[in-house]
Each structure stands twice: as C-alpha cells, then as structure tokens.
Amino acid sequence: HLQTSAWASTKSVSGWEAMRLVMRRDDAVVGGVQILFRTLPVLGRVGYAPRGPVVQGLEPALTARLFLEFLDRVRREISAGAAAGESA
C-alpha cells in the first residue's frame, strides 16, 4: 500500500509531496513508481520511493528503463530544490 495515492495523501500532512512515473505498453500499465519528496533542515531536498518501483513480471529491460527514468526525475527534483536554495 506504500505505492498508493492514499499513502501519498497520508504523508502530505507531514510535508511530503508525491511524484509518480507510470510506464505503459499499449494501453496497459506495466510499471511505475511513486516518489515522495520533502525538504529537510541541513539535508535539503530528499526523496524516497517506499516499496518501489513496481514492475509487472520479470522484465529486466523494463525494470532498467523505469529505474533510469526514476533516477533522472529524482536528480532533476533535487537539483531544482538546490537551485531554489532549499539545501544547506
């Protein structure tokens, strides 16, 4: 349940913001990840993906693609936070 919108809503009360990546094949969802971000004193912008990413089946290429996109999004989010002065 840690990759659900309900969990993101629960965490938003304590300052976490959700970002979601969804991978589709044709019209079907085949993978995804929910990343929660928050700005913390001293550390600046941090993110985590509880129990994720989630990928349908055992497809190494799909898993690798999702993971690379996940890393890219996290780097961009943290860089944006640093540019906005959110890191110490």
Short mmCIF file of C-alpha atoms in Angstrom, two decimals:
data_model
loop_
_atom_site.label_atom_id
_atom_site.label_comp_id
_atom_site.label_asym_id
_atom_site.label_seq_id
_atom_site.Cartn_x
_atom_site.Cartn_y
_atom_site.Cartn_z
CA HIS A 1 0.00 0.00 0.00
CA LEU A 2 3.05 2.32 0.16
CA GLN A 3 2.86 2.99 -3.59
CA THR A 4 -0.77 4.22 -3.48
CA SER A 5 -2.23 7.70 -3.70
CA ALA A 6 -3.77 7.09 -0.26
CA TRP A 7 -0.26 6.75 1.20
CA ALA A 8 0.83 9.95 -0.56
CA SER A 9 -2.18 11.75 0.95
CA THR A 10 -1.27 10.47 4.41
CA LYS A 11 2.34 11.64 4.00
CA SER A 12 1.31 15.04 2.60
CA VAL A 13 0.10 16.03 6.07
CA SER A 14 3.74 15.97 7.23
CA GLY A 15 5.10 17.88 4.23
CA TRP A 16 5.81 15.15 1.67
CA GLU A 17 4.96 15.77 -2.00
CA ALA A 18 4.31 12.89 -4.40
CA MET A 19 5.60 12.48 -7.93
CA ARG A 20 4.54 9.46 -9.97
CA LEU A 21 6.06 7.79 -13.00
CA VAL A 22 3.91 5.34 -14.96
CA MET A 23 5.13 3.08 -17.75
CA ARG A 24 2.66 1.78 -20.30
CA ARG A 25 2.76 -0.78 -23.03
CA ASP A 26 -0.04 -0.16 -25.48
CA ASP A 27 -2.87 0.86 -23.13
CA ALA A 28 -1.76 -1.25 -20.17
CA VAL A 29 0.22 -0.05 -17.15
CA VAL A 30 3.31 -2.27 -16.83
CA GLY A 31 5.33 -0.40 -14.24
CA GLY A 32 5.53 2.62 -12.06
CA VAL A 33 6.91 4.31 -9.01
CA GLN A 34 5.67 6.89 -6.53
CA ILE A 35 8.43 9.13 -5.23
CA LEU A 36 7.87 11.20 -2.10
CA PHE A 37 9.88 14.43 -1.72
CA ARG A 38 10.40 16.74 1.21
CA THR A 39 12.79 19.49 2.20
CA LEU A 40 14.61 18.78 5.46
CA PRO A 41 16.81 21.06 7.56
CA VAL A 42 20.53 20.57 6.83
CA LEU A 43 19.92 17.88 4.17
CA GLY A 44 17.82 19.95 1.79
CA ARG A 45 15.54 18.20 -0.73
CA VAL A 46 15.27 14.43 -0.24
CA GLY A 47 13.17 11.78 -1.91
CA TYR A 48 12.28 8.15 -1.39
CA ALA A 49 10.21 5.50 -3.09
CA PRO A 50 8.68 3.23 -0.44
CA ARG A 51 8.46 -0.36 -1.73
CA GLY A 52 9.05 0.78 -5.30
CA PRO A 53 9.46 0.85 -8.18
CA VAL A 54 6.85 -1.75 -9.16
CA VAL A 55 7.17 -3.62 -12.47
CA GLN A 56 4.88 -6.24 -13.99
CA GLY A 57 6.58 -9.61 -14.48
CA LEU A 58 10.29 -10.28 -14.68
CA GLU A 59 11.39 -7.98 -17.46
CA PRO A 60 14.96 -6.75 -16.86
CA ALA A 61 14.85 -4.23 -19.74
CA LEU A 62 11.62 -2.68 -18.46
CA THR A 63 12.95 -2.58 -14.90
CA ALA A 64 16.17 -0.91 -16.07
CA ARG A 65 14.25 1.68 -18.13
CA LEU A 66 11.99 2.55 -15.21
CA PHE A 67 14.92 2.76 -12.80
CA LEU A 68 16.87 5.11 -15.12
CA GLU A 69 13.83 7.36 -15.53
CA PHE A 70 13.34 7.28 -11.74
CA LEU A 71 16.96 8.37 -11.16
CA ASP A 72 16.66 11.14 -13.74
CA ARG A 73 13.49 12.52 -12.14
CA VAL A 74 14.99 12.38 -8.64
CA ARG A 75 18.15 14.18 -9.78
CA ARG A 76 16.11 16.90 -11.50
CA GLU A 77 13.86 17.37 -8.45
CA ILE A 78 16.79 17.61 -6.04
CA SER A 79 18.68 19.97 -8.39
CA ALA A 80 15.62 22.19 -8.66
CA GLY A 81 15.40 22.29 -4.87
CA ALA A 82 19.08 23.20 -4.59
CA ALA A 83 18.69 25.94 -7.20
CA ALA A 84 15.79 27.33 -5.16
CA GLY A 85 18.02 27.47 -2.09
CA GLU A 86 16.47 24.51 -0.28
CA SER A 87 19.75 22.79 0.60
CA ALA A 88 22.02 23.87 3.39
#
